[in-house]
Short mmCIF file of C-alpha atoms in Angstrom, two decimals:
data_model
loop_
_atom_site.label_atom_id
_atom_site.label_comp_id
_atom_site.label_asym_id
_atom_site.label_seq_id
_atom_site.Cartn_x
_atom_site.Cartn_y
_atom_site.Cartn_z
CA MET K 1 26.54 11.35 -3.02
CA SER K 2 27.72 7.94 -4.24
CA GLU K 3 30.95 7.73 -6.27
CA THR K 4 29.33 5.37 -8.79
CA THR K 5 26.15 6.73 -10.30
CA MET K 6 23.48 5.19 -12.51
CA HIS K 7 21.07 6.28 -15.17
CA VAL K 8 17.68 4.87 -14.17
CA GLY K 9 14.35 4.92 -15.96
CA LEU K 10 11.14 4.62 -13.92
CA VAL K 11 7.96 3.61 -15.75
CA ILE K 12 4.69 4.66 -14.15
CA TYR K 13 1.10 5.27 -15.12
CA GLY K 14 -0.08 8.88 -15.06
CA ASP K 15 1.28 11.46 -12.63
CA LEU K 16 4.04 10.64 -10.14
CA ASN K 17 2.39 13.08 -7.70
CA ALA K 18 -0.87 11.12 -7.61
CA THR K 19 -2.31 10.20 -4.22
CA SER K 20 -1.71 6.59 -3.20
CA GLY K 21 0.80 4.63 -1.19
CA GLY K 22 2.31 3.19 -4.35
CA PHE K 23 2.99 6.58 -5.89
CA ARG K 24 4.43 7.80 -2.61
CA TYR K 25 6.82 4.87 -2.65
CA ASP K 26 7.81 5.68 -6.23
CA ARG K 27 8.41 9.33 -5.30
CA GLN K 28 10.62 8.29 -2.40
CA LEU K 29 12.67 6.13 -4.76
CA VAL K 30 13.12 8.90 -7.32
CA SER K 31 14.09 11.39 -4.64
CA TYR K 32 16.60 9.06 -2.99
CA LEU K 33 18.30 8.06 -6.23
CA ARG K 34 18.64 11.66 -7.32
CA GLU K 35 20.11 12.59 -3.93
CA GLN K 36 22.79 9.95 -4.54
CA GLY K 37 23.67 11.62 -7.84
CA ASP K 38 21.82 9.22 -10.11
CA THR K 39 19.94 10.42 -13.17
CA VAL K 40 16.29 9.32 -13.10
CA ASP K 41 13.98 9.57 -16.11
CA VAL K 42 10.32 9.29 -15.11
CA ILE K 43 8.54 7.69 -18.05
CA SER K 44 4.80 8.29 -17.78
CA LEU K 45 2.48 6.04 -19.78
CA PRO K 46 -1.23 6.75 -20.42
CA TRP K 47 -3.45 5.33 -17.68
CA ARG K 48 -6.24 3.61 -19.57
CA SER K 49 -8.74 0.83 -19.02
CA TYR K 50 -7.22 -2.64 -18.74
CA PRO K 51 -8.24 -3.74 -22.28
CA ARG K 52 -6.95 -0.50 -23.78
CA GLY K 53 -3.73 -0.94 -21.82
CA LEU K 54 -3.24 -4.37 -23.38
CA VAL K 55 -3.39 -2.72 -26.79
CA ASP K 56 -0.62 -0.39 -25.65
CA GLY K 57 1.33 -3.54 -24.87
CA VAL K 58 1.91 -4.00 -28.60
CA SER K 59 2.13 -0.32 -29.51
CA PRO K 60 5.29 0.83 -31.35
CA SER K 61 4.91 4.33 -29.86
CA ILE K 62 4.93 2.92 -26.32
CA ARG K 63 7.95 0.80 -27.22
CA ALA K 64 9.77 3.90 -28.44
CA LYS K 65 9.18 5.61 -25.07
CA LEU K 66 10.57 2.60 -23.21
CA ASP K 67 13.57 1.70 -25.35
CA ARG K 68 16.17 4.13 -24.09
CA SER K 69 19.79 3.81 -23.01
CA VAL K 70 19.53 3.50 -19.24
CA ASP K 71 21.50 1.29 -16.88
CA VAL K 72 18.30 -0.01 -15.32
CA LEU K 73 14.69 0.37 -16.42
CA VAL K 74 12.48 0.09 -13.33
CA GLN K 75 8.83 -0.58 -14.10
CA ASP K 76 5.95 -0.15 -11.69
CA GLY K 77 4.27 -3.55 -11.98
CA LEU K 78 0.82 -1.97 -12.09
CA CYS K 79 1.76 -0.85 -15.61
CA HIS K 80 1.98 -4.45 -16.82
CA PRO K 81 -0.98 -4.17 -19.27
CA SER K 82 1.13 -1.75 -21.31
CA LEU K 83 4.33 -3.77 -20.93
CA TRP K 84 3.39 -7.43 -21.26
CA ARG K 85 4.73 -7.76 -24.82
CA GLN K 86 7.19 -4.90 -24.86
CA ASN K 87 10.13 -6.00 -22.73
CA HIS K 88 11.43 -8.77 -24.98
CA GLN K 89 11.71 -6.23 -27.79
CA LEU K 90 13.64 -3.58 -25.84
CA GLU K 91 17.29 -3.40 -26.84
CA LYS K 92 18.76 -0.38 -25.04
CA PRO K 93 18.11 -0.82 -21.28
CA GLY K 94 20.92 -2.60 -19.44
CA ALA K 95 18.45 -4.45 -17.18
CA ILE K 96 14.69 -4.43 -16.56
CA VAL K 97 13.46 -4.58 -12.97
CA THR K 98 9.82 -4.70 -11.91
CA LEU K 99 8.62 -2.91 -8.77
CA ILE K 100 5.70 -4.92 -7.39
CA HIS K 101 3.29 -3.05 -5.13
CA HIS K 102 0.58 -5.67 -5.58
CA LEU K 103 -0.70 -8.04 -8.25
CA ARG K 104 -3.76 -6.70 -10.03
CA SER K 105 -4.94 -10.23 -10.76
CA ASP K 106 -5.02 -10.89 -6.99
CA ASP K 107 -7.37 -8.01 -6.21
CA PRO K 108 -10.77 -9.57 -5.32
CA THR K 109 -12.56 -6.35 -6.22
CA GLU K 110 -11.28 -6.45 -9.82
CA ARG K 111 -14.32 -7.83 -11.64
CA PHE K 112 -12.24 -9.50 -14.33
CA GLY K 113 -9.16 -10.06 -12.18
CA PRO K 114 -8.70 -13.75 -13.05
CA THR K 115 -8.53 -12.86 -16.75
CA PHE K 116 -5.55 -10.59 -16.00
CA ARG K 117 -3.34 -13.48 -14.86
CA PRO K 118 -1.94 -14.62 -18.24
CA PHE K 119 -0.87 -11.06 -19.07
CA GLU K 120 0.54 -10.36 -15.61
CA ARG K 121 2.39 -13.70 -15.71
CA ARG K 122 3.88 -12.99 -19.11
CA TYR K 123 4.99 -9.59 -17.91
CA LEU K 124 6.69 -10.98 -14.78
CA GLU K 125 8.47 -13.58 -16.90
CA SER K 126 9.87 -10.82 -19.12
CA VAL K 127 11.86 -8.93 -16.45
CA ASP K 128 15.40 -9.53 -15.21
CA ALA K 129 14.71 -8.98 -11.51
CA ALA K 130 12.00 -7.90 -9.08
CA ILE K 131 11.57 -5.62 -6.08
CA SER K 132 8.54 -6.23 -3.84
CA THR K 133 7.15 -4.08 -1.04
CA SER K 134 6.32 -7.12 1.11
CA GLN K 135 7.24 -10.76 1.41
CA PHE K 136 3.60 -11.51 0.61
CA SER K 137 3.86 -9.75 -2.76
CA ARG K 138 7.13 -11.47 -3.57
CA THR K 139 5.64 -14.89 -2.79
CA ARG K 140 2.48 -14.27 -4.79
CA ALA K 141 4.46 -13.00 -7.79
CA CYS K 142 6.71 -16.07 -7.75
CA GLU K 143 3.67 -18.32 -7.48
CA LEU K 144 2.12 -16.65 -10.50
CA ALA K 145 5.34 -16.71 -12.53
CA ALA K 146 7.57 -19.55 -11.32
CA GLU K 147 10.41 -18.32 -13.51
CA LEU K 148 10.61 -15.16 -11.40
CA GLY K 149 11.64 -17.23 -8.38
CA ARG K 150 14.86 -18.13 -10.21
CA LYS K 151 15.76 -14.48 -10.76
CA PRO K 152 17.14 -11.89 -8.33
CA THR K 153 14.47 -10.49 -6.00
CA LEU K 154 14.43 -8.01 -3.15
CA VAL K 155 11.85 -7.16 -0.48
CA ALA K 156 12.05 -3.46 0.44
CA PRO K 157 9.13 -2.39 2.64
CA PRO K 158 7.85 1.18 2.72
CA ALA K 159 8.20 3.32 5.82
CA GLY K 160 5.62 5.51 7.49
CA ARG K 161 5.23 9.27 7.67
CA THR K 162 7.39 10.06 10.69
CA GLU K 163 9.73 7.03 10.44
CA GLY K 164 9.55 6.18 14.11
CA ALA K 165 7.41 7.13 17.07
CA ALA K 166 5.48 10.38 16.64
CA VAL K 167 4.22 10.45 20.24
CA THR K 168 5.50 9.23 23.60
CA PRO K 169 4.32 6.07 25.41
CA GLU K 170 2.98 8.32 28.17
CA ARG K 171 0.85 10.19 25.62
CA VAL K 172 -0.56 6.86 24.42
CA ARG K 173 -1.35 5.81 28.00
CA LYS K 174 -3.17 9.04 28.82
CA ARG K 175 -5.10 9.05 25.55
CA ALA K 176 -6.30 5.48 26.12
CA VAL K 177 -8.32 6.40 29.20
CA THR K 178 -9.96 9.53 27.82
CA GLY K 179 -13.29 9.94 26.04
CA PRO K 180 -15.26 7.56 23.84
CA LEU K 181 -13.37 5.07 21.67
CA ARG K 182 -12.22 6.99 18.60
CA VAL K 183 -11.72 4.98 15.42
CA VAL K 184 -10.16 6.24 12.21
CA TYR K 185 -10.30 4.82 8.68
CA LEU K 186 -7.43 5.94 6.42
CA GLY K 187 -7.51 5.41 2.68
CA ASN K 188 -9.40 6.06 -0.51
CA VAL K 189 -13.06 5.15 -0.14
CA VAL K 190 -13.02 2.16 -2.48
CA PRO K 191 -14.39 -1.41 -2.37
CA ARG K 192 -10.97 -3.03 -1.87
CA LYS K 193 -10.53 -1.27 1.46
CA ASP K 194 -14.10 -2.21 2.47
CA PRO K 195 -15.26 0.70 4.63
CA LYS K 196 -18.80 -0.72 4.57
CA THR K 197 -17.73 -3.64 6.77
CA LEU K 198 -16.31 -1.15 9.26
CA LEU K 199 -19.57 0.82 9.26
CA ALA K 200 -21.48 -2.40 9.90
CA ALA K 201 -19.16 -3.20 12.80
CA ILE K 202 -19.66 0.26 14.31
CA ALA K 203 -23.43 -0.13 13.88
CA ARG K 204 -23.34 -3.40 15.85
CA GLY K 205 -22.29 -1.41 18.88
CA HIS K 206 -25.04 1.17 18.45
CA PRO K 207 -26.67 2.55 20.57
CA GLU K 208 -24.97 0.98 23.62
CA ARG K 209 -21.52 2.18 22.57
CA ASP K 210 -20.62 5.80 21.89
CA TRP K 211 -17.84 4.99 19.44
CA GLU K 212 -16.79 7.72 17.03
CA LEU K 213 -15.54 7.05 13.50
CA THR K 214 -13.60 9.41 11.24
CA VAL K 215 -13.31 8.32 7.59
CA VAL K 216 -10.27 10.01 6.04
CA GLY K 217 -9.72 9.58 2.31
CA SER K 218 -10.63 10.72 -1.16
CA HIS K 219 -14.00 9.87 -2.72
CA ASP K 220 -12.72 10.52 -6.24
CA ALA K 221 -11.44 7.04 -7.18
CA ASP K 222 -14.97 5.55 -7.18
CA PRO K 223 -17.53 8.31 -6.57
CA ASP K 224 -20.59 6.07 -6.85
CA TYR K 225 -19.22 3.62 -4.31
CA ALA K 226 -18.14 6.43 -1.99
CA ALA K 227 -21.65 7.90 -2.15
CA SER K 228 -23.07 4.49 -1.20
CA VAL K 229 -20.75 4.37 1.82
CA VAL K 230 -21.99 7.77 3.03
CA MET K 231 -25.55 6.57 2.53
CA ALA K 232 -24.83 3.35 4.43
CA ALA K 233 -23.84 5.36 7.51
CA SER K 234 -27.22 7.06 7.39
CA GLU K 235 -29.09 3.80 6.83
CA TYR K 236 -27.35 2.23 9.83
CA GLY K 237 -28.45 5.20 11.92
CA ILE K 238 -24.89 6.13 12.86
CA ASP K 239 -24.37 9.17 10.66
CA ASP K 240 -24.14 11.31 13.80
CA ARG K 241 -21.16 9.18 14.91
CA VAL K 242 -19.34 9.18 11.56
CA GLU K 243 -17.41 12.05 9.99
CA PHE K 244 -16.29 11.90 6.35
CA THR K 245 -13.40 14.31 5.88
CA GLY K 246 -12.45 13.50 2.29
CA LYS K 247 -8.80 13.97 1.41
CA ILE K 248 -6.95 16.12 3.91
CA GLU K 249 -3.47 17.61 4.14
CA PRO K 250 -0.79 16.11 6.44
CA PRO K 251 -1.31 18.51 9.39
CA GLY K 252 -4.99 17.61 9.55
CA LEU K 253 -4.21 13.90 9.29
CA GLU K 254 -1.62 14.12 12.03
CA ALA K 255 -4.12 15.84 14.32
CA ILE K 256 -6.65 13.05 13.75
CA LEU K 257 -4.06 10.34 14.44
CA GLU K 258 -2.94 12.10 17.62
CA ARG K 259 -6.44 11.84 19.09
CA SER K 260 -7.48 8.43 17.74
CA HIS K 261 -7.36 5.10 19.58
CA VAL K 262 -7.85 2.60 16.75
CA CYS K 263 -7.17 2.58 13.01
CA CYS K 264 -9.42 0.10 11.22
CA VAL K 265 -9.13 -0.48 7.49
CA PRO K 266 -10.57 -3.97 6.91
CA SER K 267 -9.15 -4.31 3.41
CA ARG K 268 -10.05 -7.34 1.38
CA TYR K 269 -6.56 -7.21 -0.09
CA GLU K 270 -3.59 -5.05 0.94
CA ALA K 271 -0.13 -5.93 -0.34
CA PHE K 272 1.58 -4.05 2.49
CA GLY K 273 -0.69 -1.58 4.27
CA MET K 274 1.21 1.68 4.83
CA VAL K 275 -1.71 3.20 6.72
CA TYR K 276 -1.40 0.65 9.52
CA LEU K 277 2.26 1.55 10.00
CA GLU K 278 1.46 5.27 9.90
CA ALA K 279 -1.15 4.74 12.62
CA MET K 280 1.29 2.71 14.73
CA GLU K 281 3.71 5.64 14.67
CA TYR K 282 1.10 7.45 16.78
CA GLY K 283 0.43 4.48 19.06
CA VAL K 284 -2.92 3.95 17.34
CA VAL K 285 -3.90 0.26 17.44
CA PRO K 286 -4.38 -1.16 13.93
CA ILE K 287 -7.13 -3.56 12.87
CA ALA K 288 -5.94 -4.87 9.52
CA GLY K 289 -7.22 -7.21 6.84
CA SER K 290 -5.67 -10.68 6.83
CA VAL K 291 -5.10 -10.97 3.07
CA GLY K 292 -1.79 -9.36 2.20
CA GLY K 293 1.35 -8.16 3.89
CA ALA K 294 0.00 -6.41 6.98
CA GLY K 295 0.57 -9.55 9.06
CA GLU K 296 4.31 -9.08 8.52
CA PHE K 297 4.29 -6.27 11.11
CA VAL K 298 0.83 -6.32 12.73
CA GLU K 299 0.96 -9.17 15.26
CA HIS K 300 -2.54 -10.30 16.17
CA GLY K 301 -3.23 -9.64 19.84
CA HIS K 302 0.23 -8.15 20.44
CA ASN K 303 0.32 -4.75 18.71
CA GLY K 304 -2.99 -4.86 16.86
CA PHE K 305 -5.47 -7.26 15.29
CA VAL K 306 -5.85 -9.01 11.95
CA VAL K 307 -9.34 -9.90 10.70
CA GLU K 308 -10.67 -11.95 7.82
CA PRO K 309 -12.35 -10.10 4.93
CA GLY K 310 -15.91 -9.07 5.74
CA ASP K 311 -15.67 -10.05 9.43
CA GLU K 312 -17.77 -7.26 10.89
CA ALA K 313 -18.53 -9.30 14.03
CA GLY K 314 -14.81 -9.80 14.65
CA ILE K 315 -14.15 -6.08 14.31
CA THR K 316 -16.96 -5.31 16.76
CA THR K 317 -15.53 -7.80 19.25
CA HIS K 318 -12.08 -6.21 19.09
CA LEU K 319 -13.54 -2.71 19.46
CA GLN K 320 -15.58 -3.81 22.47
CA GLU K 321 -12.52 -5.39 24.06
CA LEU K 322 -10.42 -2.25 23.61
CA ASP K 323 -13.27 -0.03 24.80
CA ASP K 324 -13.82 -2.09 27.95
CA GLN K 325 -10.14 -2.72 28.71
CA ARG K 326 -8.46 0.66 28.38
CA GLY K 327 -5.29 -0.68 29.97
CA ARG K 328 -5.03 -3.24 27.18
CA LEU K 329 -5.70 -0.48 24.65
CA ALA K 330 -2.73 1.43 26.07
CA GLN K 331 -0.55 -1.69 26.12
CA LEU K 332 -1.20 -2.50 22.45
CA GLY K 333 -0.71 1.14 21.52
CA LYS K 334 2.70 1.24 23.21
CA ARG K 335 3.71 -1.98 21.49
CA ALA K 336 2.65 -0.42 18.20
CA LEU K 337 5.08 2.43 18.93
CA VAL K 338 7.89 -0.09 19.41
CA THR K 339 7.08 -1.72 16.07
CA ALA K 340 7.14 1.67 14.35
CA ARG K 341 10.54 2.50 15.88
CA GLN K 342 12.03 -0.80 14.73
CA HIS K 343 10.65 -0.70 11.20
CA PRO K 344 13.09 0.14 8.37
CA THR K 345 13.22 3.80 7.40
CA TRP K 346 12.72 5.09 3.86
CA ASP K 347 16.46 5.67 3.52
CA GLU K 348 17.23 2.10 4.60
CA SER K 349 14.80 0.55 2.13
CA MET K 350 15.78 2.91 -0.70
CA SER K 351 19.48 2.22 -0.01
CA ASP K 352 18.79 -1.51 -0.35
CA ILE K 353 17.01 -0.87 -3.65
CA ARG K 354 19.84 1.25 -4.98
CA ALA K 355 22.41 -1.44 -4.16
CA PHE K 356 20.15 -4.04 -5.80
CA LEU K 357 19.74 -1.94 -8.94
CA GLY K 358 23.50 -1.47 -9.09
CA LYS K 359 23.99 -5.22 -9.13
CA GLN K 360 21.47 -5.64 -11.94
CA SER K 361 23.12 -2.92 -14.01
CA ASP K 362 26.45 -4.72 -13.52
CA GLY K 363 24.92 -8.01 -14.65
CA GLU K 364 25.11 -9.79 -11.28
CA GLN K 365 22.57 -12.59 -11.06
CA ASP K 366 22.65 -13.66 -7.39
CA VAL K 367 19.16 -14.83 -6.41
#
């Protein structure tokens, strides 16, 4: 426990226990701060449509929930619709720090994303400091709101599930030479993560290749889209090669990762990409989308591959290469293990955040 403790407020939408990488990051932060003896108030705001959220941005009742005597008020940046006009009117927090998982106005699957920019910009201009989960997110936020670049910022990447290597290099080598190429998709079945491009890539190898695909993730975020993905597998004639598990508990996920060769989530936008790191902990070779922060730890051709959005042909080429060259599959998998071992742990990133928050609560303004 730290000798100097803080009173921290954390603003989120909805339930802190919700399923997503962002909420998992927020939970890790709350847990770490409390372990250090800090008091953390989780301030849950209603999760509404974007237009309705903007109305909350001028709501006195929302302002009353936010304006409390805390040393630091940390705000999940995804809540910006409800905060864009609130911060300048808050009198009690010692400092306001945004936690940027990704910019909503950057998401290419947000139909009205470009119209979000003025509100997201105004929000970013209203905070005292910023924490980003990747250098990519920090850069994009400072490009959107130039004023933010003159304020204190910190990049604190998330960790994986095991925080290091979950299997041995020898296990990766043996797995690489056994059975058909086994591919796993990890994540909610939503347009931003683009599972349809992966299905198209798998279909390109059919029927010559006996690749197997396991799609792990909830269908609840966008049920209509998820249903269309299941239908697409049937239309491509590969439904006998594709298993949709839905959301599964950690033991089941770990078992899938232990037997998989490749993790492909060809996201159109991914601010960090925790699933790639989680796969690398098992020596599973990641194929990641190029737009976002995954390139900060997935090195193309060294420990995985990075593909442009919608590049089904590129994905097929990489799968064919790994299928035909099992020694290379093992080599990339073992390099992925090294990356996972060297990546910051949750405690390291959360410790950096806590020190950063302490400086903001003390009024230090080093950029």
